[in-house]
Coordinates of C-alpha atoms and ligand atoms in Angstrom, one line a residue:
X1 CA 23.0 18.3 66.0
X2 CA 23.2 21.3 68.3
X3 CA 26.3 22.5 70.0
X4 CA 27.0 22.4 73.7
X5 CA 25.3 25.8 74.0
X6 CA 22.2 24.1 72.7
X7 CA 21.8 26.8 70.0
X8 CA 24.4 26.9 67.2
X9 CA 24.6 23.8 64.9
X10 CA 27.8 21.8 64.7
X11 CA 29.5 21.6 61.3
X12 CA 31.8 18.6 61.6
X13 CA 35.2 18.6 60.0
X14 CA 36.6 22.1 59.6
X15 CA 38.4 23.8 56.8
X16 CA 41.5 26.0 57.4
X17 CA 39.5 29.3 57.2
X18 CA 37.2 28.1 60.0
X19 CA 40.3 27.3 62.2
X20 CA 41.6 30.8 61.6
X21 CA 38.2 32.4 62.3
X22 CA 37.8 30.7 65.6
X23 CA 41.3 31.6 66.7
X24 CA 40.5 35.2 65.9
X25 CA 37.1 35.2 67.7
X26 CA 38.2 33.1 70.7
X27 CA 41.9 33.7 71.0
X28 CA 44.0 31.6 73.4
X29 CA 45.5 33.7 76.1
X30 CA 49.1 33.7 74.9
X31 CA 51.9 35.8 76.5
X32 CA 54.9 36.4 74.4
X33 CA 57.9 38.7 74.9
X34 CA 56.1 40.5 77.8
X35 CA 52.9 41.2 75.9
X36 CA 49.7 39.4 75.3
X37 CA 49.2 38.2 71.7
X38 CA 46.0 39.7 70.5
X39 CA 45.6 37.7 67.3
X40 CA 47.7 34.6 66.7
X41 CA 46.7 34.5 63.0
X42 CA 48.8 37.7 62.4
X43 CA 51.4 37.8 65.2
X44 CA 55.0 37.2 63.8
X45 CA 55.7 34.5 66.4
X46 CA 52.7 32.4 65.6
X47 CA 51.1 33.2 62.2
X48 CA 53.1 30.8 60.2
X49 CA 52.5 27.9 62.6
X50 CA 48.8 28.8 62.6
X51 CA 48.7 28.8 58.8
X52 CA 50.3 25.3 58.7
X53 CA 47.7 24.1 61.2
X54 CA 44.9 25.5 59.1
X55 CA 46.4 23.8 56.1
X56 CA 46.1 20.4 57.8
X57 CA 42.3 21.1 58.2
X58 CA 42.1 22.0 54.5
X59 CA 43.8 18.7 53.6
X60 CA 40.9 16.8 55.3
X61 CA 38.6 18.1 52.5
X62 CA 41.1 17.5 49.7
X63 CA 41.1 13.8 50.6
X64 CA 37.8 13.2 52.3
X65 CA 37.7 9.5 51.7
X66 CA 40.9 9.0 53.6
X67 CA 40.5 11.7 56.2
X68 CA 36.8 11.8 57.1
X69 CA 33.9 9.5 58.1
X70 CA 30.2 9.9 58.9
X71 CA 29.5 10.9 62.4
X72 CA 27.3 8.3 64.1
X73 CA 25.2 11.0 65.8
X74 CA 24.9 14.1 63.6
X75 CA 25.4 13.0 60.0
X76 CA 28.3 15.5 59.8
X77 CA 31.5 14.4 58.1
X78 CA 34.1 14.3 60.9
X79 CA 37.8 13.7 61.2
X80 CA 38.9 10.1 61.1
X81 CA 41.1 10.5 64.1
X82 CA 37.9 10.6 66.2
X83 CA 36.9 7.1 65.1
X84 CA 36.5 4.3 67.7
X85 CA 37.5 1.4 65.5
X86 CA 35.8 -1.9 65.8
X87 CA 37.9 -3.8 63.2
X88 CA 41.5 -4.1 62.0
X89 CA 40.6 -2.3 58.8
X90 CA 39.0 0.6 60.6
X91 CA 42.1 0.8 62.8
X92 CA 44.4 0.9 59.7
X93 CA 42.2 3.6 58.1
X94 CA 43.0 5.8 61.1
X95 CA 46.8 5.4 60.6
X96 CA 46.4 6.1 56.9
X97 CA 44.7 9.4 57.7
X98 CA 47.3 10.3 60.3
X99 CA 50.0 9.7 57.8
X100 CA 48.5 12.3 55.4
X101 CA 48.9 14.9 58.2
X102 CA 52.3 13.7 59.3
X103 CA 53.7 13.8 55.7
X104 CA 52.3 17.3 55.2
X105 CA 54.8 18.6 57.9
X106 CA 57.5 15.9 57.5
X107 CA 56.5 14.9 61.0
X108 CA 57.7 18.3 62.3
X109 CA 54.4 19.2 63.8
X110 CA 54.2 16.3 66.3
X111 CA 51.1 17.9 67.7
X112 CA 48.9 17.8 64.7
X113 CA 45.4 17.6 66.2
X114 CA 45.1 13.8 65.7
X115 CA 47.5 13.3 68.6
X116 CA 45.1 14.5 71.2
X117 CA 42.0 13.5 69.2
X118 CA 43.2 9.9 69.8
X119 CA 43.6 10.7 73.5
X120 CA 40.1 12.2 74.0
X121 CA 38.5 9.5 71.8
X122 CA 40.0 6.9 74.1
X123 CA 38.8 8.7 77.2
X124 CA 35.3 8.7 75.8
X125 CA 35.5 5.0 75.0
X126 CA 36.8 4.3 78.5
X127 CA 34.1 6.4 80.0
X128 CA 32.8 3.5 82.2
X129 CA 36.2 3.5 83.9
X130 CA 35.8 7.2 84.7
X131 CA 32.1 6.7 85.7
X132 CA 33.2 4.1 88.4
X133 CA 34.3 7.1 90.5
X134 CA 31.3 9.3 89.6
X135 CA 28.7 8.7 86.9
X136 CA 29.0 12.4 85.9
X137 CA 32.7 12.0 84.9
X138 CA 31.9 9.2 82.4
X139 CA 29.1 11.2 80.9
X140 CA 31.3 14.3 80.8
X141 CA 34.0 12.5 78.8
X142 CA 31.4 11.2 76.3
X143 CA 29.8 14.7 75.9
X144 CA 33.1 16.5 75.6
X145 CA 34.4 14.0 73.0
X146 CA 31.3 14.7 70.9
X147 CA 31.8 18.4 71.3
X148 CA 35.4 18.0 70.1
X149 CA 34.5 15.8 67.2
X150 CA 31.4 17.6 66.0
X151 CA 33.2 21.0 66.1
X152 CA 36.6 19.6 65.0
X153 CA 38.4 21.6 67.7
X154 CA 42.1 21.5 68.2
X155 CA 43.6 20.7 71.6
X156 CA 46.8 21.2 73.5
X157 CA 47.6 19.4 76.7
X158 CA 49.6 19.7 79.9
X159 CA 50.8 17.0 82.2
X160 CA 53.9 17.7 84.2
X161 CA 54.7 20.0 87.1
X162 CA 57.2 22.9 87.1
X163 CA 60.8 21.8 87.3
X164 CA 61.7 23.3 90.7
X165 CA 62.8 20.4 93.0
X166 CA 62.7 17.0 91.4
X167 CA 64.1 15.3 94.4
X168 CA 60.8 15.5 96.2
X169 CA 57.3 14.8 94.9
X170 CA 54.7 17.4 93.8
X171 CA 53.1 17.8 97.2
X172 CA 56.4 18.5 98.9
X173 CA 57.6 21.4 96.9
X174 CA 58.4 24.5 99.0
X175 CA 55.3 26.3 97.6
X176 CA 52.2 24.1 97.6
X177 CA 50.7 26.1 94.7
X178 CA 53.8 25.8 92.5
X179 CA 52.2 22.8 90.7
X180 CA 48.6 23.5 89.7
X181 CA 46.3 22.2 92.5
X182 CA 42.7 22.3 93.5
X183 CA 42.3 25.4 95.5
X184 CA 38.6 25.1 96.2
X185 CA 35.5 23.2 95.3
X186 CA 32.0 24.7 94.9
X187 CA 28.6 23.4 93.8
X188 CA 29.4 24.6 90.3
X189 CA 32.9 23.4 89.9
X190 CA 36.5 23.7 91.1
X191 CA 39.2 26.4 91.2
X192 CA 42.7 25.6 90.1
X193 CA 45.8 27.6 91.1
X194 CA 49.4 27.1 90.2
X195 CA 51.3 26.0 87.0
X196 CA 51.9 23.1 84.7
X197 CA 55.3 22.9 83.0
X198 CA 54.5 22.6 79.3
X199 CA 51.9 22.6 76.6
X200 CA 53.0 22.3 73.0
X201 CA 50.8 23.9 70.4
X202 CA 49.2 26.6 72.5
X203 CA 47.9 28.0 69.2
X204 CA 44.9 25.8 69.7
X205 CA 41.3 26.0 70.9
X206 CA 41.1 24.1 74.1
X207 CA 43.4 22.4 76.7
X208 CA 43.3 18.9 78.2
X209 CA 44.7 19.1 81.7
X210 CA 45.6 15.5 82.1
X211 CA 46.5 13.7 85.3
X212 CA 50.3 13.3 85.7
X213 CA 51.3 9.7 86.2
X214 CA 53.8 10.5 88.8
X215 CA 51.4 10.9 91.8
X216 CA 52.4 8.7 94.7
X217 CA 50.4 9.2 97.8
X218 CA 46.5 9.3 98.0
X219 CA 46.3 11.8 100.8
X220 CA 49.2 14.2 99.9
X221 CA 48.7 14.1 96.2
X222 CA 44.9 14.3 96.0
X223 CA 44.8 18.1 95.4
X224 CA 47.0 17.5 92.3
X225 CA 44.9 14.6 91.0
X226 CA 42.3 15.7 88.4
X227 CA 41.6 15.6 84.7
X228 CA 39.5 18.2 82.7
X229 CA 39.3 20.2 79.5
X230 CA 38.6 23.9 79.2
X231 CA 38.8 26.5 76.4
X232 CA 42.2 28.3 76.0
X233 CA 40.5 31.6 76.6
X234 CA 39.1 30.7 80.0
X235 CA 39.5 33.5 82.5
X236 CA 42.7 33.2 84.6
X237 CA 44.4 30.7 82.2
X238 CA 47.6 32.0 80.7
X239 CA 50.1 30.5 78.4
X240 CA 53.6 31.9 78.8
X241 CA 55.3 31.0 75.5
X242 CA 59.0 30.3 74.8
X243 CA 60.8 32.4 72.2
X244 CA 59.6 31.4 68.8
X245 CA 62.0 29.7 66.5
X246 CA 60.2 31.3 63.6
X247 CA 62.4 34.3 63.2
X248 CA 60.3 36.0 60.6
X249 CA 62.6 35.0 57.8
X250 CA 61.5 33.7 54.4
X251 CA 60.6 30.1 53.5
X252 CA 63.9 30.2 51.4
X253 CA 66.1 31.1 54.4
X254 CA 64.2 29.1 57.2
X255 CA 62.2 26.5 55.3
X256 CA 61.1 24.6 58.4
X257 CA 61.1 27.3 61.1
X258 CA 59.0 29.6 58.9
X259 CA 56.3 26.9 58.5
X260 CA 56.1 24.4 61.3
X261 CA 56.6 26.3 64.6
X262 CA 54.2 24.7 67.1
X263 CA 55.5 26.7 70.1
X264 CA 55.7 25.5 73.7
X265 CA 54.3 27.3 76.7
X266 CA 54.2 27.1 80.5
X267 CA 50.5 27.0 81.6
X268 CA 49.6 29.3 84.5
X269 CA 46.3 28.8 86.3
X270 CA 45.4 32.0 88.1
X271 CA 42.4 30.8 90.0
X272 CA 40.8 29.2 87.0
X273 CA 37.3 28.0 87.4
X274 CA 36.4 24.6 85.9
X275 CA 32.8 23.6 85.8
X276 CA 31.9 20.1 86.9
X277 CA 30.6 19.4 83.4
X278 CA 34.3 19.6 82.2
X279 CA 35.8 17.3 84.8
X280 CA 36.7 13.6 84.1
X281 CA 38.8 12.7 87.1
X282 CA 38.9 14.2 90.6
X283 CA 41.0 13.7 93.7
X284 CA 41.5 10.0 92.9
X285 CA 45.2 9.4 92.7
X286 CA 45.0 5.7 91.9
X287 CA 42.5 6.3 89.1
X288 CA 44.5 9.2 87.7
X289 CA 47.6 7.0 87.6
X290 CA 45.7 4.3 85.7
X291 CA 43.6 6.4 83.4
X292 CA 45.9 6.6 80.5
X293 CA 46.4 2.8 80.4
X294 CA 42.9 1.7 81.2
X295 CA 41.1 4.0 78.7
X296 CA 43.7 3.1 75.9
X297 CA 44.8 6.8 75.6
X298 CA 48.5 6.0 75.9
X299 CA 48.3 3.3 73.3
X300 CA 46.3 5.3 70.8
X301 CA 48.5 8.4 71.3
X302 CA 51.5 6.1 70.6
X303 CA 49.8 4.9 67.5
X304 CA 49.8 8.5 66.2
X305 CA 53.4 8.9 67.4
X306 CA 54.7 5.9 65.4
X307 CA 53.0 7.2 62.3
X308 CA 54.7 10.5 62.8
X309 CA 58.0 8.7 63.4
X310 CA 57.7 7.0 60.0
X311 CA 56.9 10.3 58.2
X312 CA 59.8 12.0 59.9
X313 CA 62.3 9.2 59.2
X314 CA 61.2 8.9 55.6
X315 CA 61.8 12.7 55.2
X316 CA 65.3 12.3 56.7
X317 CA 66.1 9.5 54.3
X318 CA 65.0 11.6 51.4
X319 CA 67.0 14.6 52.6
X320 CA 70.1 12.6 53.3
X321 CA 69.9 10.8 50.0
X322 CA 69.4 14.0 48.0
X323 CA 72.4 15.6 49.8
X324 CA 74.6 12.6 49.0
X325 CA 73.5 12.6 45.4
X326 CA 73.9 16.4 45.0
X327 CA 77.5 16.5 46.2
X328 CA 78.3 13.1 44.8
X329 CA 79.4 11.3 48.0
X330 CA 76.9 8.4 47.6
X331 CA 79.7 6.1 46.5
X332 CA 81.7 6.3 49.8
X333 CA 81.1 3.3 52.0
X334 CA 80.5 5.2 55.2
X335 CA 77.8 7.4 53.5
X336 CA 76.1 4.2 52.3
X337 CA 76.3 2.9 55.9
X338 CA 74.6 6.0 57.2
X339 CA 71.9 6.0 54.5
X340 CA 71.3 2.3 55.4
X341 CA 71.0 3.2 59.0
X342 CA 68.2 5.7 58.3
X343 CA 66.5 3.2 56.0
X344 CA 66.6 0.5 58.8
X345 CA 65.1 3.0 61.2
X346 CA 62.2 3.7 58.8
X347 CA 61.6 0.0 58.3
X348 CA 61.8 -0.6 62.0
X349 CA 59.1 2.0 62.7
X350 CA 56.9 0.6 59.9
X351 CA 57.3 -2.9 61.3
X352 CA 56.3 -1.6 64.8
X353 CA 53.2 0.0 63.2
X354 CA 52.3 -3.1 61.3
X355 CA 52.8 -5.4 64.3
X356 CA 50.7 -3.1 66.5
X357 CA 47.9 -3.1 64.0
X358 CA 48.1 -6.8 63.1
X359 CA 48.0 -7.8 66.7
X360 CA 45.3 -5.3 67.7
X361 CA 42.5 -6.8 69.8
X362 CA 39.1 -5.6 71.0
X363 CA 39.7 -3.9 74.4
X364 CA 37.3 -4.0 77.4
X365 CA 35.4 -1.1 75.9
X366 CA 34.8 -2.8 72.5
X367 CA 37.4 -0.7 70.7
X368 CA 40.0 -2.3 68.4
X369 CA 43.2 -1.3 70.3
X370 CA 46.7 -1.6 68.8
X371 CA 49.0 -4.0 70.5
X372 CA 51.0 -2.2 73.1
X373 CA 54.4 -3.9 73.1
X374 CA 55.5 -2.8 69.5
X375 CA 54.3 0.8 70.3
X376 CA 56.1 0.8 73.6
X377 CA 59.2 -0.4 71.9
X378 CA 58.9 2.4 69.3
X379 CA 58.4 5.1 71.9
X380 CA 61.4 3.8 73.9
X381 CA 63.6 3.6 70.8
X382 CA 62.9 6.7 68.8
X383 CA 64.3 9.2 71.4
X384 CA 67.7 7.5 70.6
X385 CA 67.2 7.2 66.8
X386 CA 66.2 10.8 66.0
X387 CA 69.2 12.6 67.6
X388 CA 71.5 10.0 65.8
X389 CA 69.8 10.7 62.5
X390 CA 70.3 14.4 63.0
X391 CA 73.9 13.7 63.7
X392 CA 74.1 11.8 60.4
X393 CA 72.8 14.9 58.5
X394 CA 75.6 16.9 60.2
X395 CA 78.2 14.3 59.3
X396 CA 77.1 14.2 55.7
X397 CA 76.6 17.9 55.3
X398 CA 79.8 19.0 57.0
X399 CA 80.7 22.6 56.0
X400 CA 77.9 22.6 53.5
X401 CA 75.6 23.2 56.4
X402 CA 77.2 26.5 57.3
X403 CA 78.5 27.7 53.9
X404 CA 75.1 28.9 52.9
X405 CA 74.1 32.2 51.4
X406 CA 70.8 33.7 52.3
X407 CA 68.0 34.7 49.9
X408 CA 69.3 38.3 50.0
X409 CA 72.8 37.1 49.1
X410 CA 71.5 35.0 46.2
X411 CA 69.9 38.0 44.6
X412 CA 72.4 40.6 45.8
X413 CA 75.6 42.0 44.3
X414 CA 77.5 38.6 44.8
X415 CA 74.9 36.7 42.7
X416 CA 77.3 35.7 40.0
X417 CA 80.0 34.5 42.4
X418 CA 77.4 32.6 44.3
X419 CA 76.3 30.9 41.1
X420 CA 79.8 29.8 40.5
X421 CA 81.0 28.8 43.9
X422 CA 77.9 27.1 45.2
X423 CA 77.4 24.8 42.3
X424 CA 77.4 21.1 43.0
X425 CA 78.2 17.9 41.1
X426 CA 74.5 17.3 40.3
X427 CA 72.9 20.7 41.0
X428 CA 73.4 24.3 40.2
X429 CA 73.7 26.8 43.0
X430 CA 70.0 27.6 42.8
X431 CA 69.1 24.0 43.5
X432 CA 71.9 23.3 46.0
X433 CA 71.4 26.2 48.3
X434 CA 67.7 25.6 49.2
X435 CA 68.6 21.9 49.8
X436 CA 71.4 22.7 52.2
X437 CA 69.3 25.4 53.9
X438 CA 66.7 22.7 54.5
X439 CA 69.4 20.4 56.0
X440 CA 70.6 23.2 58.2
X441 CA 67.0 23.9 59.5
X442 CA 66.7 20.1 60.2
X443 CA 70.1 19.6 61.9
X444 CA 71.6 22.9 63.1
X445 CA 69.1 25.7 63.6
X446 CA 67.1 26.5 66.7
X447 CA 64.1 24.9 65.0
X448 CA 66.2 21.7 64.4
X449 CA 67.6 21.7 68.0
X450 CA 64.1 22.0 69.5
X451 CA 63.0 19.0 67.4
X452 CA 65.8 16.9 68.9
X453 CA 64.8 18.0 72.4
X454 CA 61.1 17.2 71.5
X455 CA 61.9 13.7 70.3
X456 CA 64.1 13.1 73.4
X457 CA 61.4 14.0 75.9
X458 CA 57.9 14.8 74.7
X459 CA 56.4 11.4 75.5
X460 CA 58.2 11.3 78.9
X461 CA 61.6 11.0 80.4
X462 CA 63.3 8.1 78.6
X463 CA 65.0 6.9 81.8
X464 CA 61.7 6.6 83.6
X465 CA 59.9 5.2 80.6
X466 CA 62.6 2.4 80.5
X467 CA 62.0 1.9 84.2
X468 CA 58.3 1.5 83.6
X469 CA 58.9 -0.9 80.7
X470 CA 61.1 -3.1 82.8
X471 CA 58.6 -3.1 85.6
X472 CA 55.7 -4.0 83.4
X473 CA 57.5 -6.8 81.6
X474 CA 58.7 -8.7 84.6
X475 CA 56.6 -11.9 83.8
X476 CA 58.2 -12.0 80.3
X477 CA 61.7 -11.4 81.8
X478 CA 61.0 -14.1 84.4
X479 CA 60.0 -16.6 81.7
X480 CA 63.2 -15.8 79.8
X481 CA 65.3 -16.1 82.9
X482 CA 63.9 -19.6 83.4
X483 CA 65.0 -20.5 79.9
X484 CA 68.5 -19.5 80.6
X485 CA 68.4 -21.2 84.0
X486 CA 67.2 -24.4 82.3
X487 CA 70.2 -24.2 79.9
X488 CA 72.6 -23.7 82.7
X489 CA 71.1 -26.6 84.6
X490 CA 71.3 -28.8 81.6
X491 CA 75.0 -27.8 81.1
X492 CA 75.7 -28.6 84.7
X493 CA 73.9 -31.9 84.5
X494 CA 75.8 -32.8 81.4
X495 CA 79.1 -31.9 83.1
X496 CA 78.2 -34.0 86.1
X497 CA 77.2 -36.9 83.7
X498 CA 80.5 -36.6 81.8
X499 CA 82.6 -36.5 85.0
X500 CA 80.9 -39.7 86.2
X501 CA 81.8 -41.6 83.0
Ligands
FAD601 C1 59.9 20.2 73.3 C2 59.0 19.5 74.4 C3 57.6 19.5 74.3 C4 56.8 19.0 75.3 N1 55.4 19.1 75.1 C5 54.7 18.7 76.2 C6 53.3 18.9 76.2 O1 52.7 19.4 75.2 N2 52.5 18.6 77.2 C7 53.1 18.0 78.3 O2 52.4 17.7 79.3 N3 54.4 17.8 78.4 C8 55.2 18.2 77.4 N4 56.6 18.0 77.4 C9 57.2 17.5 78.7 C10 57.7 16.1 78.8 O3 56.6 15.3 79.1 C11 58.8 16.1 79.8 O4 59.9 16.8 79.2 C12 59.2 14.8 80.3 O5 58.2 14.1 80.9 C13 60.4 14.9 81.2 O6 60.0 15.7 82.3 P1 60.8 17.0 82.6 O7 61.0 17.8 81.4 O8 60.1 17.7 83.7 O9 62.2 16.6 83.1 P2 62.7 16.4 84.6 O10 61.7 15.4 85.3 O11 62.8 17.7 85.3 O12 64.1 15.7 84.4 C14 65.3 16.4 84.3 C15 66.5 15.4 84.3 O13 66.5 14.7 85.6 C16 66.3 13.3 85.5 N5 65.3 12.9 86.5 C17 64.3 13.6 87.1 N6 63.6 12.9 88.0 C18 64.1 11.6 87.9 C19 63.8 10.4 88.5 N7 62.8 10.3 89.4 N8 64.5 9.3 88.2 C20 65.5 9.4 87.3 N9 65.8 10.5 86.6 C21 65.2 11.6 86.9 C22 65.7 13.1 84.1 O14 66.1 11.8 83.6 C23 66.3 14.3 83.3 O15 67.6 13.9 82.8 C24 57.4 18.5 76.4 C25 58.8 18.4 76.5 C26 59.6 19.0 75.6 C27 61.1 19.0 75.7

């Protein structure tokens, strides 16, 4: 099968070295600390995160039966997160593959490429919905999905508008080009000017610029209503990265930050040209607002999220248990209560996943779609569970989370004292210190704090998600209100009957 350029052949599932090579040859335009990053594979802010990303791609080939399947069009082996499942078994095979990636980072790289692979796979399956507006858009989604799958590219995405004035909608900001908007339209494509607030994992190949679901008014908001994908080195596209939480320290000192830094960036569109071939949605507010739900993208992204939640919670349970065991606090009742709390959270997430897969049904596009309610429950619950579990690590670790020598200390002049004063009930200092450094990087460090913020917000504002949940479950709520009304009526009837005796 030939590539989009019609010349080079596609290769299917990539290995880590191919990921690095492409990032070197077609670098995303990242701005960091006032300078453009020339090569993300060597820059101190990005190279460790890039290496972990590449490692995920290598993992595909270490477990090909779990991670890959045969492309229906090219014969290439391709990543399983691109599968459009027809059966329950195929659906479960996707979550098994996603779990391999999630476990590899303890769920700390929420944007492992499967997250957006599931989104784009859904958009392609729901292409007829996009084609209702313009047949080209449906065809574009299918073609782009094949391009992504057959080249195994890695995506970032951006949805929300800059946080300037949230009391008015996008179109009513003081500067009409604050939020990225359509500046002009030509026979060849459109030009976008403005910014989008955030894209996690800018150390990637291409970007999905999704519709925001907050558009309100067809006429006013139409210039902000679009969906497209473009390469991260497209002229005029700039990623302004936040300060990295990989401080260049060793794996010993910063075990998580030195490995799993995904980075986040504001995305600036400086008159970026987007060809029609890359556009899936255009100036259609109602369709933009519906696209996530109708194509199944939100469900399939949530499917990945709940798998990540399981991996992350299992990691926290292992960490907390090992801490308790190491300093011999596992016998205290409140420690057991806290361990039980994490265990219950893990089982809750597993139950949501199992229910979503067991109750999956074929959707209108012929794809086996997980049941939404358990996933919706999971995405509304986890933003509260994760900060609480981090709090538990702090409560259990106490001063052990700050009384922590560095790698340099451990091999420095105080080595003997460290050996003596950092011993634990069931570990010597050399075992105890790395464990507590890991707990620190989970619960205290900048890396750990950013994870808490991520879990609170990455899938949307929890307040507005709850509002959407209540709005969409009104028929269920009404049914349950009737049950209560019926009980109250019966009670009243009984009282009247008793009074008349
Ligand atoms: C670490 C991290 C990574 C992220 N990665 C991505 C990404 O890769 N791609 C992407 O597109 N987005 C990403 N996001 C953005 C995420 O979708 C948003 O954070 C989320 O939707 C909330 O929007 P906001 O941050 O603009 O908050 P705001 O909307 O500015 O809200 C700020 C505060 O005001 C309140 N508020 C604002 N408006 C209302 C309202 N109408 N009603 C009630 N309360 C309101 C909120 O509840 C909140 O407390 C990421 C966020 C974080 C923190």
